[in-house]
Backbone as a printed PyTorch tensor [residue, N CA C, xyz], in Angstrom:
tensor([[[ 52.0440,  20.1320,  -0.7100],
         [ 51.4070,  19.5460,   0.7860],
         [ 51.9230,  20.4140,   1.8980]],

        [[ 50.9100,  19.9250,   3.3980],
         [ 51.7460,  21.0430,   4.0820],
         [ 52.3460,  19.6220,   4.5510]],

        [[ 53.5640,  20.4670,   5.7740],
         [ 54.7440,  19.2150,   6.1190],
         [ 53.7100,  19.8460,   8.4720]],

        [[ 54.0560,  18.9610,   9.0440],
         [ 53.6840,  18.9700,  10.0360],
         [ 54.6950,  18.2260,  11.2220]],

        [[ 55.7680,  18.4420,  10.3880],
         [ 57.1460,  18.5770,  11.2670],
         [ 57.6740,  19.2500,  12.0030]],

        [[ 58.1390,  18.8100,  13.5430],
         [ 58.9830,  19.6100,  14.1270],
         [ 60.1980,  19.7130,  13.5150]],

        [[ 60.5250,  19.0340,  13.0290],
         [ 61.9690,  18.7910,  13.1350],
         [ 62.6990,  18.5990,  11.7460]],

        [[ 63.1710,  19.1140,  10.9950],
         [ 63.4490,  18.1520,   9.1630],
         [ 63.9280,  17.1770,   9.3780]],

        [[ 63.7290,  16.3420,   8.1350],
         [ 63.5590,  15.0640,   7.8820],
         [ 64.8390,  14.9140,   7.1610]],

        [[ 66.3560,  13.9930,   7.5140],
         [ 67.5380,  13.7180,   6.8180],
         [ 67.2810,  13.2280,   5.7790]],

        [[ 67.6840,  12.6930,   4.6800],
         [ 67.0100,  12.4970,   3.1840],
         [ 68.3980,  10.7910,   3.6390]],

        [[ 67.4130,   9.8520,   3.6020],
         [ 68.2490,   8.3840,   3.7920],
         [ 68.4790,   6.8920,   2.8510]],

        [[ 68.8290,   6.1420,   2.8150],
         [ 68.5600,   5.1600,   1.5000],
         [ 69.0990,   3.6000,   2.2290]],

        [[ 68.3780,   3.4640,   3.3740],
         [ 69.0710,   2.6990,   4.5060],
         [ 68.2430,   1.4360,   4.3250]],

        [[ 68.5860,   0.3460,   4.6030],
         [ 68.1160,  -1.1780,   5.1910],
         [ 67.4780,  -0.8390,   6.7580]],

        [[ 66.1440,  -0.7940,   6.1930],
         [ 65.5640,  -1.4820,   7.8090],
         [ 64.9200,  -1.9610,   8.4060]],

        [[ 63.9750,  -2.1750,   9.2580],
         [ 63.2950,  -3.8870,   9.3950],
         [ 62.6660,  -3.4090,  10.4450]],

        [[ 61.5040,  -3.4820,  10.0140],
         [ 60.0910,  -3.6330,  10.7230],
         [ 59.2310,  -5.2180,  11.0470]],

        [[ 59.4090,  -4.9500,  12.6750],
         [ 59.5460,  -5.8300,  13.7800],
         [ 58.4880,  -6.5310,  14.8630]],

        [[ 57.1990,  -7.1160,  14.3300],
         [ 55.6610,  -6.9600,  15.3490],
         [ 55.7950,  -8.4940,  16.1110]],

        [[ 54.9900,  -9.0800,  16.1140],
         [ 54.4630, -10.0570,  17.1890],
         [ 56.1250, -10.4450,  17.7570]],

        [[ 55.9620,  -9.8340,  18.5580],
         [ 57.3060, -10.4660,  19.8260],
         [ 58.2670, -10.9760,  19.1300]],

        [[ 58.4340, -10.2320,  18.1060],
         [ 59.8750, -10.8300,  17.1190],
         [ 59.7450, -11.7690,  15.9750]],

        [[ 58.7520, -12.6960,  16.1730],
         [ 58.4490, -13.4580,  14.8480],
         [ 57.7910, -13.1530,  13.6780]],

        [[ 57.5810, -11.5240,  14.0380],
         [ 57.3180, -11.1690,  12.3410],
         [ 58.5780, -10.0960,  11.9210]],

        [[ 59.2020, -10.2450,  10.7480],
         [ 60.4670,  -9.4140,  10.5180],
         [ 59.7190,  -9.1320,   9.0170]],

        [[ 59.5100,  -7.4890,   8.3990],
         [ 59.8730,  -7.0290,   7.3410],
         [ 60.7110,  -6.1100,   6.6360]],

        [[ 61.1390,  -6.0810,   5.8450],
         [ 62.5330,  -5.6860,   5.4200],
         [ 61.7960,  -4.2720,   4.9690]],

        [[ 62.6600,  -3.0250,   5.2210],
         [ 61.9740,  -1.9990,   4.4340],
         [ 63.0030,  -1.1940,   3.7820]],

        [[ 62.8880,   0.4260,   2.9170],
         [ 63.5430,   1.1000,   2.5670],
         [ 63.6810,   2.1830,   3.7540]],

        [[ 64.3870,   3.0260,   4.5910],
         [ 64.4260,   4.2120,   5.0610],
         [ 64.5860,   5.2710,   4.4120]],

        [[ 63.9490,   6.1550,   3.6180],
         [ 64.1910,   6.9410,   2.5420],
         [ 64.3350,   7.9630,   3.6510]],

        [[ 63.3570,   8.1820,   5.2990],
         [ 63.6780,   9.8130,   6.1150],
         [ 63.8020,   9.9570,   7.1060]],

        [[ 64.3860,  10.1990,   8.4020],
         [ 64.7200,  10.3770,  10.1030],
         [ 64.5050,  11.9570,   9.8670]],

        [[ 64.1090,  11.9120,  11.1270],
         [ 64.2590,  13.2730,  12.2710],
         [ 63.7810,  12.4660,  13.6050]],

        [[ 64.4240,  13.2930,  14.2900],
         [ 64.2980,  13.3980,  15.7050],
         [ 62.9830,  12.2710,  16.1150]],

        [[ 61.8370,  13.0740,  14.8340],
         [ 60.6580,  12.5950,  15.3550],
         [ 59.7510,  10.9930,  14.7850]],

        [[ 60.5620,  10.7150,  13.6600],
         [ 59.7870,  10.0120,  12.5570],
         [ 60.6500,   8.9710,  11.4700]],

        [[ 60.0790,   8.5310,  10.7200],
         [ 61.0180,   8.1390,   9.5670],
         [ 59.9520,   8.2620,   8.4070]],

        [[ 59.8860,   8.1870,   6.9150],
         [ 59.2760,   8.1220,   5.6150],
         [ 60.4140,   6.2720,   5.4220]],

        [[ 59.4540,   5.6210,   5.7470],
         [ 59.7870,   3.8820,   4.9950],
         [ 59.1040,   4.1690,   3.8350]],

        [[ 59.6520,   3.0960,   2.9270],
         [ 59.4020,   2.4670,   1.7020],
         [ 58.5190,   0.3790,   1.8710]],

        [[ 57.4670,   0.2950,   2.2120],
         [ 57.0960,  -1.2490,   2.1660],
         [ 56.2450,  -1.2560,   0.9030]],

        [[ 56.4140,  -2.5730,   0.2830],
         [ 55.6530,  -2.9980,  -0.7820],
         [ 53.7060,  -1.9690,   0.0820]],

        [[ 53.1680,  -1.9970,  -1.0790],
         [ 51.6520,  -1.6210,  -0.2710],
         [ 50.8870,  -2.4140,   0.1180]],

        [[ 51.3310,  -3.9920,  -0.0610],
         [ 50.4310,  -5.6490,  -0.2570],
         [ 50.6650,  -5.6880,   0.7400]],

        [[ 51.6350,  -5.1130,   1.7830],
         [ 52.0620,  -5.8880,   3.2380],
         [ 51.4610,  -5.0080,   4.1240]],

        [[ 50.6640,  -5.5660,   5.3260],
         [ 49.6860,  -5.1430,   5.6240],
         [ 51.3680,  -4.7340,   7.2140]],

        [[ 50.8300,  -3.7640,   7.8880],
         [ 51.5670,  -3.4160,   8.7690],
         [ 50.6930,  -2.9890,  10.6430]],

        [[ 50.9310,  -3.6280,  11.3890],
         [ 50.7890,  -3.3960,  12.6110],
         [ 50.7220,  -2.2460,  13.0640]],

        [[ 50.1080,  -1.6260,  13.9190],
         [ 50.1790,  -0.1370,  14.7610],
         [ 50.4180,  -0.3470,  16.2940]],

        [[ 51.0200,  -0.5020,  17.1030],
         [ 52.5030,  -0.2070,  16.6110],
         [ 53.3700,  -0.7520,  16.3640]],

        [[ 54.4970,  -0.5040,  15.7550],
         [ 55.4060,  -1.4870,  15.4270],
         [ 57.0250,  -1.1460,  15.9190]],

        [[ 57.9320,  -1.4210,  16.1680],
         [ 59.4280,  -1.4200,  15.9840],
         [ 60.1870,  -1.5170,  14.8460]],

        [[ 60.7810,  -0.3740,  14.6100],
         [ 61.8250,  -0.4980,  13.3490],
         [ 63.1930,   0.0900,  13.8000]],

        [[ 63.9070,  -1.0830,  13.5160],
         [ 65.2980,  -1.3310,  13.2590],
         [ 66.3700,  -0.8190,  11.8940]],

        [[ 67.2600,   0.0450,  12.5830],
         [ 68.2020,   0.6080,  11.3360],
         [ 69.4600,   0.2400,  11.8410]],

        [[ 70.5580,  -0.9360,  11.4780],
         [ 71.2100,  -1.5650,  12.4260],
         [ 72.3620,  -0.2990,  11.1070]],

        [[ 72.6310,   0.1910,  10.8910],
         [ 73.5410,   0.8210,  10.1970],
         [ 73.6140,   1.9730,  10.6130]],

        [[ 72.8220,   2.5430,  11.7790],
         [ 72.6140,   3.3540,  12.4150],
         [ 72.6490,   3.2280,  13.5410]],

        [[ 72.4550,   1.8230,  13.5800],
         [ 71.7990,   1.3940,  15.5300],
         [ 71.2540,   3.1500,  16.5590]],

        [[ 69.4090,   2.5090,  15.7120],
         [ 68.2060,   2.7820,  15.7210],
         [ 67.4430,   2.1260,  15.9110]],

        [[ 67.2110,   1.8600,  16.9270],
         [ 65.4420,   1.0010,  17.3600],
         [ 64.5610,   2.0070,  17.7860]],

        [[ 63.7150,   1.6230,  17.3580],
         [ 62.5770,   2.5760,  17.4840],
         [ 61.2270,   2.0250,  17.8090]],

        [[ 59.9940,   1.7200,  18.7210],
         [ 58.8850,   2.0030,  18.8450],
         [ 58.3330,   2.7800,  17.8440]],

        [[ 56.9700,   2.7140,  17.1710],
         [ 56.6450,   3.3770,  15.7520],
         [ 54.8810,   3.4840,  15.7570]],

        [[ 54.5420,   4.2670,  15.8540],
         [ 53.0370,   4.8400,  15.4730],
         [ 52.8050,   5.0180,  13.7900]],

        [[ 51.8440,   4.1490,  13.3620],
         [ 51.9560,   4.8290,  11.8010],
         [ 51.0980,   6.1850,  11.6050]],

        [[ 51.4380,   6.8820,  11.1130],
         [ 51.0420,   8.5200,  10.8750],
         [ 50.1280,   8.5250,   9.6890]],

        [[ 50.5610,   7.9850,   9.2100],
         [ 49.7650,   8.2430,   7.0500],
         [ 50.6520,   6.7740,   6.3080]],

        [[ 49.7270,   6.4450,   5.2660],
         [ 50.4830,   5.5840,   4.2310],
         [ 49.4570,   5.7620,   3.1730]],

        [[ 50.6360,   5.8080,   2.0830],
         [ 49.9900,   6.2930,   0.5720],
         [ 50.8200,   5.7130,  -0.0280]],

        [[ 50.0660,   4.4200,  -0.9130],
         [ 51.1040,   3.3780,  -1.7390],
         [ 51.4210,   2.6800,  -0.8240]],

        [[ 53.2740,   2.9110,  -1.2250],
         [ 54.4160,   2.0890,  -1.0230],
         [ 55.2050,   3.0190,   0.4890]],

        [[ 54.8360,   4.1200,   0.3810],
         [ 55.1240,   4.9600,   1.2710],
         [ 54.3510,   4.9880,   3.0210]],

        [[ 54.9740,   5.0040,   3.9760],
         [ 54.7640,   5.0340,   4.8110],
         [ 54.7010,   5.5920,   6.0810]],

        [[ 54.5600,   6.8410,   7.1110],
         [ 55.1590,   7.8820,   7.6940],
         [ 54.9880,   7.0200,   9.2520]],

        [[ 56.2900,   7.0970,   9.5520],
         [ 55.9890,   6.6970,  11.2950],
         [ 56.5760,   7.4550,  11.8940]],

        [[ 55.5910,   7.7210,  13.5220],
         [ 56.5520,   8.5570,  14.1930],
         [ 56.9720,   7.8080,  15.7110]],

        [[ 57.5530,   8.1190,  16.1190],
         [ 58.7000,   7.5410,  17.5200],
         [ 58.2990,   8.1710,  18.1030]],

        [[ 57.4060,   6.7860,  19.5180],
         [ 57.3460,   7.0140,  20.7690],
         [ 58.1240,   7.5330,  21.4840]],

        [[ 59.4470,   7.0540,  21.4170],
         [ 60.1200,   7.9760,  22.5140],
         [ 60.8700,   9.1520,  21.7160]],

        [[ 60.6730,  10.2650,  22.9300],
         [ 61.2460,  11.6230,  22.5730],
         [ 63.1240,  11.6880,  22.7340]],

        [[ 63.5030,  12.1050,  21.4330],
         [ 64.8790,  12.5290,  21.4040],
         [ 65.6550,  13.5080,  21.3880]],

        [[ 66.8990,  14.4650,  21.8350],
         [ 66.9100,  15.2580,  21.9440],
         [ 67.0470,  15.4590,  20.2790]],

        [[ 66.6840,  16.7320,  20.0070],
         [ 66.5640,  17.1410,  18.4170],
         [ 68.4100,  17.6760,  17.8670]],

        [[ 69.3320,  17.9350,  18.3640],
         [ 71.0360,  18.1780,  18.7960],
         [ 71.1700,  16.9920,  18.4290]],

        [[ 71.1410,  16.0160,  19.0410],
         [ 72.0190,  14.7500,  19.0750],
         [ 71.8920,  14.2180,  17.9820]],

        [[ 70.3970,  14.3250,  17.6670],
         [ 69.5690,  13.5410,  16.3090],
         [ 71.6320,  13.2990,  15.1280]],

        [[ 71.2740,  14.1820,  14.8400],
         [ 71.9370,  14.5870,  13.1710],
         [ 73.5610,  13.9420,  12.7550]],

        [[ 74.0820,  14.0700,  14.4080],
         [ 75.4190,  13.4590,  14.9810],
         [ 75.0720,  11.9680,  14.2870]],

        [[ 74.2780,  11.1210,  15.2580],
         [ 73.4970,   9.7790,  14.7440],
         [ 73.7820,   9.0860,  13.6750]],

        [[ 73.3370,  10.2630,  13.0800],
         [ 72.7530,   9.8410,  11.3320],
         [ 74.2420,   9.7890,  10.7590]],

        [[ 74.7400,  11.1250,  10.7900],
         [ 75.9640,  11.5890,  10.2160],
         [ 77.4610,   9.6790,  10.4040]],

        [[ 76.6820,   9.2810,  11.4700],
         [ 78.1240,   8.2560,  11.7690],
         [ 77.6790,   7.4470,  12.1230]],

        [[ 77.2990,   6.7190,  10.8180],
         [ 77.6160,   4.8950,  10.3470],
         [ 77.6560,   4.1210,  11.4660]],

        [[ 77.2910,   3.3110,  11.7010],
         [ 77.9700,   1.8810,  12.6150],
         [ 78.9990,   1.5260,  11.9940]],

        [[ 80.0380,   1.2400,  12.7550],
         [ 81.4200,   0.4280,  12.0690],
         [ 80.7540,  -0.9190,  12.1380]],

        [[ 82.1650,  -1.8910,  10.6650],
         [ 81.2230,  -2.4220,  10.5210],
         [ 81.4770,  -3.7850,  11.6750]],

        [[ 82.5750,  -3.3390,  12.3780],
         [ 82.7960,  -4.3380,  13.2010],
         [ 81.4680,  -4.2550,  14.3570]],

        [[ 80.6270,  -3.4400,  14.8150],
         [ 79.8780,  -2.9440,  15.8720],
         [ 78.3420,  -3.4890,  15.0730]],

        [[ 78.8210,  -3.2730,  13.7970],
         [ 77.3240,  -4.1420,  13.0290],
         [ 77.3170,  -4.9630,  13.2930]],

        [[ 78.1860,  -6.2660,  12.8230],
         [ 78.3960,  -7.6920,  13.2270],
         [ 78.2900,  -7.4100,  14.2270]],

        [[ 78.9040,  -6.9330,  15.6260],
         [ 78.6300,  -7.6970,  16.7790],
         [ 76.9140,  -8.0070,  16.7780]],

        [[ 76.6220,  -6.5880,  16.6980],
         [ 74.7780,  -6.2720,  16.7420],
         [ 74.0750,  -7.1370,  16.2650]],

        [[ 74.2090,  -7.3460,  15.1230],
         [ 73.6020,  -8.8130,  14.5520],
         [ 74.2850,  -9.3430,  14.8310]],

        [[ 75.2220, -10.3410,  15.2370],
         [ 75.5340, -11.9410,  16.0640],
         [ 74.9210, -11.6600,  17.5840]],

        [[ 74.8300, -10.7600,  18.2430],
         [ 73.6510, -10.4520,  18.8120],
         [ 71.8170, -10.9810,  19.1310]],

        [[ 71.6930, -10.3820,  18.1250],
         [ 69.8400, -10.6670,  17.5370],
         [ 70.2050, -12.2290,  17.4540]],

        [[ 71.0310, -12.5380,  16.0820],
         [ 71.2440, -13.8200,  15.8430],
         [ 71.2090, -14.8020,  17.1760]],

        [[ 71.9220, -14.8130,  17.8320],
         [ 71.8840, -15.7250,  19.1960],
         [ 70.4080, -15.6700,  19.5350]],

        [[ 70.2640, -14.2960,  20.0130],
         [ 68.7560, -14.2810,  20.6890],
         [ 67.7100, -14.9740,  20.5250]],

        [[ 67.6380, -14.9670,  19.1740],
         [ 67.3260, -15.0320,  18.2510],
         [ 66.7490, -16.7960,  17.9220]],

        [[ 68.1740, -17.2900,  18.0200],
         [ 67.9920, -18.9350,  18.4740],
         [ 68.0150, -19.3560,  19.2260]],

        [[ 68.0360, -18.4150,  20.6770],
         [ 68.2520, -18.8340,  22.0540],
         [ 66.6760, -19.2450,  21.8170]],

        [[ 65.8090, -18.3050,  21.4390],
         [ 63.7320, -18.2420,  21.4610],
         [ 63.8240, -18.9620,  20.8270]],

        [[ 64.3470, -20.0400,  19.3550],
         [ 64.0780, -20.8400,  18.5520],
         [ 64.4120, -22.6450,  19.3040]],

        [[ 65.1880, -22.4440,  20.2100],
         [ 65.9340, -22.9920,  20.8610],
         [ 65.0110, -24.0070,  22.1280]],

        [[ 64.4050, -22.6910,  22.3310],
         [ 62.8480, -23.0300,  23.9220],
         [ 61.8370, -23.0690,  23.3000]],

        [[ 61.8770, -23.0860,  22.3680],
         [ 60.2750, -23.3770,  21.2230],
         [ 60.2470, -25.0250,  21.1000]],

        [[ 61.5540, -25.1930,  20.3290],
         [ 61.8360, -26.6000,  20.2020],
         [ 61.9770, -27.5590,  21.6030]],

        [[ 62.4480, -27.2210,  22.6820],
         [ 61.8290, -27.4580,  23.7950],
         [ 60.7470, -28.0680,  23.7670]],

        [[ 60.0130, -26.9180,  24.2460],
         [ 58.3600, -27.2920,  24.0280],
         [ 57.8210, -27.8890,  23.4360]],

        [[ 57.9360, -27.8670,  22.2670],
         [ 57.1150, -28.8800,  20.7490],
         [ 57.7800, -30.5880,  21.1070]],

        [[ 59.0640, -30.6220,  22.0200],
         [ 59.4820, -31.8800,  22.4540],
         [ 58.4180, -32.4440,  23.6820]],

        [[ 58.8400, -32.0170,  24.2430],
         [ 58.1110, -31.9200,  24.9890],
         [ 56.4790, -32.4850,  24.8480]],

        [[ 55.8510, -31.5050,  23.8730],
         [ 54.4420, -32.0020,  23.7950],
         [ 54.9050, -33.0870,  22.9820]],

        [[ 55.0020, -33.6310,  22.4100],
         [ 55.3150, -34.9410,  21.4900],
         [ 55.7630, -35.8340,  22.4160]],

        [[ 56.4140, -36.4500,  23.7300],
         [ 57.0480, -36.7440,  24.5510],
         [ 55.7400, -37.2300,  25.5710]],

        [[ 55.1430, -36.1520,  25.3950],
         [ 53.8980, -36.2530,  26.4880],
         [ 52.8570, -37.0340,  25.2670]],

        [[ 52.4070, -37.2100,  24.2170],
         [ 51.5780, -37.2370,  23.5600],
         [ 51.4280, -38.7780,  23.0550]],

        [[ 52.6940, -39.1750,  23.2660],
         [ 53.7440, -40.7210,  22.3190],
         [ 53.4420, -41.1470,  23.6090]],

        [[ 54.0280, -41.1280,  25.0720],
         [ 53.5530, -41.5310,  26.4130],
         [ 52.0250, -42.0120,  26.4360]],

        [[ 51.4520, -40.8950,  26.0330],
         [ 49.6010, -41.1540,  26.5540],
         [ 49.0120, -42.3280,  25.4510]],

        [[ 49.9050, -41.9020,  24.4650],
         [ 49.7180, -43.4010,  23.1400],
         [ 49.4270, -44.3470,  23.5020]],

        [[ 50.8170, -44.5970,  23.9370],
         [ 51.5440, -46.0190,  24.1670],
         [ 51.3530, -46.2240,  25.5410]]])
């Protein structure tokens, strides 16, 4: 098979997360390899994916907007939309995020999600109150 990559990919076995619909939908995946240009993901073939999508790899502090370049079975090739410096990428992959930093990033993400859910709940309550007022 012909390889059309500008940079070699570094093999990995990392937990990834595909995010779309403004964060409303999150799909777990496995990141099988990475490069400054893109990644190869493992996702069940039955899962439909949007294009473009956002990819998060917390263990490496990677958050990228991607487009799908190919899909074969349960593997998906994605291309990062933001250019990276090739000389800085391997060091980022070699240095895993510390447990404290990973926990902090996860807590920030959960807190943001909670704030978003609270906003949605407040909007729903407002609609319900208006409906109850109109009925009674």
